[in-house]
Amino acid sequence: MTDSLMHRIDVQALLDKAAGLDTDTGDRRLKQIIRRVLADAFRTIEEFGVTPTEFWRAVDYVTRLGQSNEAGLLVAGLGLEHFLDILMDEEERKAGLQGGTPRTIEGPLWLAGAPLERGEVRLDQDPESDAETIVMDGQVRDPDGNPIPGAIVDVWHANTKGGYSFFDSSQSAWNLRRRIETDRDGRYRFRSIMPAGYGCPPEGTTQALLDRIGRHGQRPAHIHFFVEAPGYRKLTTQINIAGDKYLHEDFAFATRDELIVEARREADPEAIARHGLNAPFSTLTFDFTLNREADHLPDAVVLREHATAA
Ligand code: DHB
Ligand code: FE
């Protein structure tokens, strides 16, 4: 567009001034970022002929997005959180790091301070009549395949309705959330219930936008993990359960081939009895490989506002 208003001196001066670039105070880098974001918005409004009515609808949308606490959901749904993973993967690759369990998005539903336990840990506290029991185990290893004892596996997942404790007030505190310390062989083990996939709140602001662009807001059944041990890079990841309808259609783009886990159905009466159960259950196994920490690598610990349990 050669006759774009973006070329005009007064528009360029407006951008500079709005971003604070005509002053010496403030953060230089932030000013440049603000200028870029503003210029992209100006250009978008001009190129698409966004009307003032449409513009104010968008401002109202952002207001409601914040009021409904769904900003963290929307950025995942629009692929921004996954893009941060792509960037971090690439930075690590350029720094010579390879291998290790792949990262994938944290999502907006972690809660700090889950109970720390050892041995076979029980995650499910709230009775759910239609829930299938799962038993999950695995090992945390270093890049040479040696076990890491004393690693912390922080696990959180949804119930059979796709809801997460704390955010879903019908669940008890810390339901389906624990921190598990690995044993001397680097192993963790827990019993829980098979999670359902997650769906964005149907009447929410994120789903409203997804509807407008012809997208669903569903995630496949998954289990979240932070895995940490001194001297190793913190791993933020999830496993996705094989066979889910949305396995390769995750609205938040978190599925990675290396993170797909088969749930093995166990119907053998002897195995059922051995686990103290009275119905068939499923077993899942997943081993984590942590990379060693090194000064030249980008920080794997992401600081982000989190809900805290009262
Ligand atoms: C998102 C991630 C989740 O893990 C989840 O359960 C729900 C939403 C998200 O990234 O938007
Ligand atoms: Fe989730």
XYZ file of C-alpha atoms and ligand atoms in Angstrom:
322
model
C 0.000 0.000 0.000
C 2.017 2.954 -1.265
C -0.437 5.590 -0.068
C -0.479 4.100 3.422
C -0.872 6.564 6.257
C 1.931 4.664 7.943
C 4.437 6.579 5.795
C 3.233 9.941 6.954
C 5.557 11.935 9.151
C 2.818 12.836 11.628
C 1.844 9.154 12.052
C 5.465 8.135 12.624
C 5.861 10.968 15.131
C 2.677 9.843 16.881
C 4.089 6.309 17.229
C 7.407 7.605 18.591
C 5.729 9.849 21.099
C 3.129 7.271 22.158
C 5.920 4.769 22.818
C 7.893 7.308 24.862
C 10.762 7.331 22.377
C 11.069 11.119 22.634
C 12.096 10.945 26.284
C 15.263 9.697 27.972
C 13.515 8.157 30.949
C 11.960 4.707 31.050
C 12.984 1.392 29.584
C 14.478 1.624 26.087
C 13.702 -1.941 25.076
C 10.129 -1.695 26.301
C 9.658 1.507 24.311
C 10.785 -0.270 21.146
C 8.494 -3.226 21.795
C 5.534 -0.925 22.460
C 6.300 0.981 19.275
C 6.346 -2.192 17.220
C 3.117 -3.524 18.688
C 1.413 -0.154 18.177
C 2.661 0.188 14.618
C 1.418 -3.329 13.828
C -1.983 -2.390 15.271
C -2.121 0.865 13.278
C -1.213 -1.011 10.103
C -3.754 -3.744 10.761
C -6.527 -1.199 11.341
C -5.632 0.583 8.128
C -5.139 -2.459 5.900
C -8.313 -4.251 6.983
C -10.400 -1.115 7.202
C -11.264 -1.829 10.825
C -14.137 0.501 11.648
C -14.362 2.457 14.918
C -17.311 0.272 15.916
C -15.204 -2.860 15.387
C -12.305 -1.268 17.199
C -14.371 -0.525 20.317
C -15.772 -4.035 20.239
C -12.206 -5.296 20.402
C -11.376 -2.999 23.328
C -14.477 -4.249 25.107
C -13.358 -7.825 24.373
C -9.972 -7.252 26.011
C -11.718 -5.752 29.043
C -13.985 -8.779 29.391
C -11.062 -11.135 28.797
C -9.299 -9.705 31.837
C -12.446 -9.604 33.948
C -13.099 -13.274 33.211
C -9.509 -14.224 34.018
C -9.092 -15.935 30.645
C -6.024 -14.154 29.272
C -3.865 -17.217 30.018
C -6.338 -19.404 28.160
C -6.533 -17.185 25.100
C -2.758 -16.897 24.636
C -2.547 -20.696 24.651
C -5.455 -21.011 22.228
C -3.886 -18.545 19.829
C -0.632 -20.513 19.766
C 1.413 -17.855 21.538
C 2.354 -20.123 24.435
C 3.369 -22.861 22.006
C 5.431 -20.345 20.054
C 7.405 -19.617 23.236
C 8.190 -23.356 23.356
C 9.315 -23.298 19.715
C 11.589 -20.342 20.535
C 13.066 -21.946 23.645
C 13.665 -25.222 21.774
C 15.493 -23.310 19.059
C 17.594 -21.311 21.534
C 18.607 -24.528 23.250
C 19.424 -26.183 19.941
C 21.637 -23.244 18.947
C 23.346 -23.477 22.341
C 24.203 -27.107 21.534
C 21.642 -28.751 23.778
C 19.890 -31.802 22.428
C 17.930 -34.702 23.835
C 15.897 -34.804 26.974
C 12.147 -35.077 27.274
C 10.518 -32.370 25.138
C 8.863 -29.449 26.850
C 5.325 -28.400 26.193
C 3.112 -25.619 27.517
C 2.294 -25.215 31.198
C -1.223 -23.913 30.586
C -3.056 -21.668 33.039
C -4.106 -24.179 35.707
C -1.087 -25.023 37.857
C -1.253 -24.237 41.563
C 1.841 -23.662 43.697
C 2.461 -25.722 46.811
C 0.813 -29.114 46.185
C 1.411 -31.642 48.993
C 4.841 -33.302 48.756
C 4.747 -37.080 49.120
C 6.865 -40.176 48.603
C 6.163 -43.772 47.562
C 2.953 -44.719 45.784
C 1.013 -41.468 45.906
C -2.744 -41.206 45.609
C -3.903 -38.164 43.631
C -7.666 -38.645 43.567
C -9.509 -37.642 46.719
C -13.005 -36.912 45.492
C -15.208 -39.919 44.734
C -16.283 -40.003 41.096
C -18.523 -42.930 40.325
C -17.694 -43.154 36.630
C -13.934 -42.746 37.042
C -11.464 -45.310 35.746
C -8.471 -45.880 37.993
C -5.049 -45.275 36.496
C -1.685 -46.301 37.879
C 1.179 -44.309 36.420
C 4.868 -44.799 37.002
C 8.228 -44.064 35.497
C 11.764 -42.998 36.124
C 13.497 -39.627 36.100
C 16.898 -39.918 34.450
C 19.938 -37.851 33.565
C 21.098 -37.586 29.935
C 23.279 -40.704 30.386
C 20.298 -42.746 31.479
C 21.201 -42.787 35.187
C 18.333 -42.450 37.664
C 17.892 -39.161 39.525
C 16.798 -39.885 43.105
C 15.139 -37.022 45.007
C 13.767 -35.349 41.872
C 10.423 -33.622 42.345
C 7.636 -34.617 39.973
C 4.880 -32.025 40.309
C 1.785 -33.499 38.664
C -1.650 -32.001 38.038
C -4.577 -33.064 35.899
C -8.309 -32.744 35.321
C -11.114 -34.918 36.666
C -13.585 -36.894 34.545
C -15.378 -33.667 33.649
C -12.236 -31.874 32.506
C -12.142 -29.628 35.589
C -9.136 -28.756 37.748
C -9.292 -28.459 41.536
C -9.139 -24.899 42.882
C -10.420 -23.502 39.580
C -13.387 -25.882 39.815
C -14.845 -25.192 43.239
C -16.763 -28.488 43.296
C -13.464 -30.343 43.922
C -11.648 -30.569 47.247
C -8.376 -28.709 47.781
C -5.430 -30.344 45.994
C -7.552 -33.024 44.335
C -5.466 -34.437 41.432
C -2.427 -32.354 42.398
C 0.706 -33.641 44.146
C 4.438 -33.240 44.246
C 6.141 -36.631 44.283
C 9.766 -37.162 45.284
C 11.504 -39.884 43.280
C 12.894 -42.851 45.223
C 16.487 -44.087 45.270
C 16.025 -45.546 41.788
C 14.678 -42.257 40.463
C 11.184 -43.714 40.283
C 7.822 -42.084 40.851
C 4.478 -43.820 41.066
C 0.945 -42.642 41.564
C -2.618 -43.836 41.510
C -5.304 -41.542 40.173
C -8.242 -41.418 37.800
C -8.271 -41.130 34.027
C -8.684 -37.451 33.173
C -11.108 -36.285 30.531
C -10.058 -33.793 27.921
C -10.498 -30.136 28.723
C -12.878 -27.761 27.044
C -12.750 -23.967 27.312
C -15.673 -22.618 29.345
C -18.444 -22.690 26.689
C -19.793 -19.262 27.640
C -16.335 -17.780 28.177
C -14.458 -15.043 26.364
C -11.881 -17.412 24.820
C -14.555 -19.677 23.357
C -16.420 -16.616 22.061
C -13.411 -15.627 19.961
C -12.737 -19.211 18.860
C -16.359 -19.478 17.686
C -15.931 -16.347 15.588
C -12.904 -17.835 13.813
C -14.417 -21.286 13.358
C -12.291 -23.153 15.894
C -13.086 -25.512 18.751
C -11.647 -25.028 22.235
C -10.912 -28.636 23.181
C -7.798 -30.321 24.524
C -7.141 -34.077 24.492
C -6.893 -35.917 27.838
C -3.524 -35.014 29.330
C -1.489 -34.950 32.534
C 0.788 -32.019 33.393
C 4.249 -32.241 34.920
C 6.988 -30.031 36.230
C 10.076 -32.148 36.855
C 12.923 -30.627 38.835
C 16.173 -31.753 40.447
C 19.213 -29.761 41.624
C 21.734 -29.336 38.804
C 19.178 -30.098 36.083
C 17.012 -27.926 33.904
C 13.425 -27.653 35.025
C 11.142 -29.524 32.648
C 7.631 -28.268 31.941
C 5.672 -30.859 30.039
C 2.514 -32.942 29.641
C 1.652 -36.396 28.469
C -1.239 -36.867 26.084
C -3.194 -40.075 26.255
C -3.240 -42.031 23.000
C -6.581 -42.555 21.303
C -8.187 -39.280 22.346
C -10.301 -37.732 19.609
C -8.475 -34.408 20.029
C -4.966 -35.897 20.295
C -3.787 -34.117 17.151
C -6.397 -31.369 17.326
C -5.402 -29.714 20.599
C -6.688 -26.139 20.620
C -3.597 -25.162 22.651
C -1.093 -26.922 20.319
C 0.626 -28.834 23.139
C 0.712 -32.373 21.699
C 4.136 -33.692 20.740
C 4.734 -37.180 19.353
C 7.276 -38.017 22.074
C 4.714 -37.196 24.740
C 1.911 -39.514 23.613
C 1.370 -42.349 26.081
C -0.653 -45.508 25.601
C -2.955 -46.400 28.493
C -2.768 -50.183 28.901
C -6.019 -51.710 30.094
C -5.581 -54.232 32.912
C -8.530 -56.586 33.342
C -6.722 -59.565 34.881
C -8.503 -60.339 38.205
C -5.213 -61.104 39.905
C -3.712 -57.729 38.876
C -6.917 -55.981 39.950
C -6.748 -57.643 43.362
C -3.030 -56.930 43.717
C -3.765 -53.225 43.360
C -6.576 -53.433 45.904
C -9.165 -52.570 43.243
C -12.413 -54.163 42.190
C -12.621 -53.123 38.539
C -10.340 -53.060 35.501
C -7.907 -50.171 35.454
C -5.252 -48.704 33.165
C -1.521 -48.399 33.566
C 0.645 -45.696 32.053
C 4.419 -45.523 32.042
C 6.524 -42.528 31.175
C 10.190 -41.824 31.845
C 11.551 -38.293 32.010
C 15.051 -37.314 30.933
C 16.277 -34.027 32.391
C 19.070 -32.023 30.806
C 21.970 -30.766 32.880
C 21.906 -27.085 33.777
C 24.614 -24.900 32.268
C 25.310 -21.168 32.439
C 25.157 -20.590 28.685
C 21.623 -21.952 28.323
C 18.437 -19.848 28.355
C 16.637 -19.936 31.703
C 14.235 -22.871 31.790
C 12.437 -21.515 34.838
C 9.558 -19.327 33.721
C 8.346 -16.759 36.222
C 4.646 -16.216 35.832
C 1.787 -15.162 38.054
C 0.059 -18.171 39.535
C -2.994 -18.675 41.598
C -2.185 -19.574 45.163
C -4.440 -21.651 47.344
C -5.784 -19.729 50.309
C -4.974 -24.885 28.665
C -4.080 -25.791 29.067
C -4.472 -26.823 29.833
O -3.639 -27.751 30.242
C -5.783 -26.976 30.177
O -6.103 -28.041 30.901
C -6.675 -26.052 29.777
C -6.279 -24.997 29.007
C -4.507 -23.780 27.860
O -3.339 -23.770 27.584
O -5.283 -22.934 27.502
Fe -4.427 -29.041 31.396
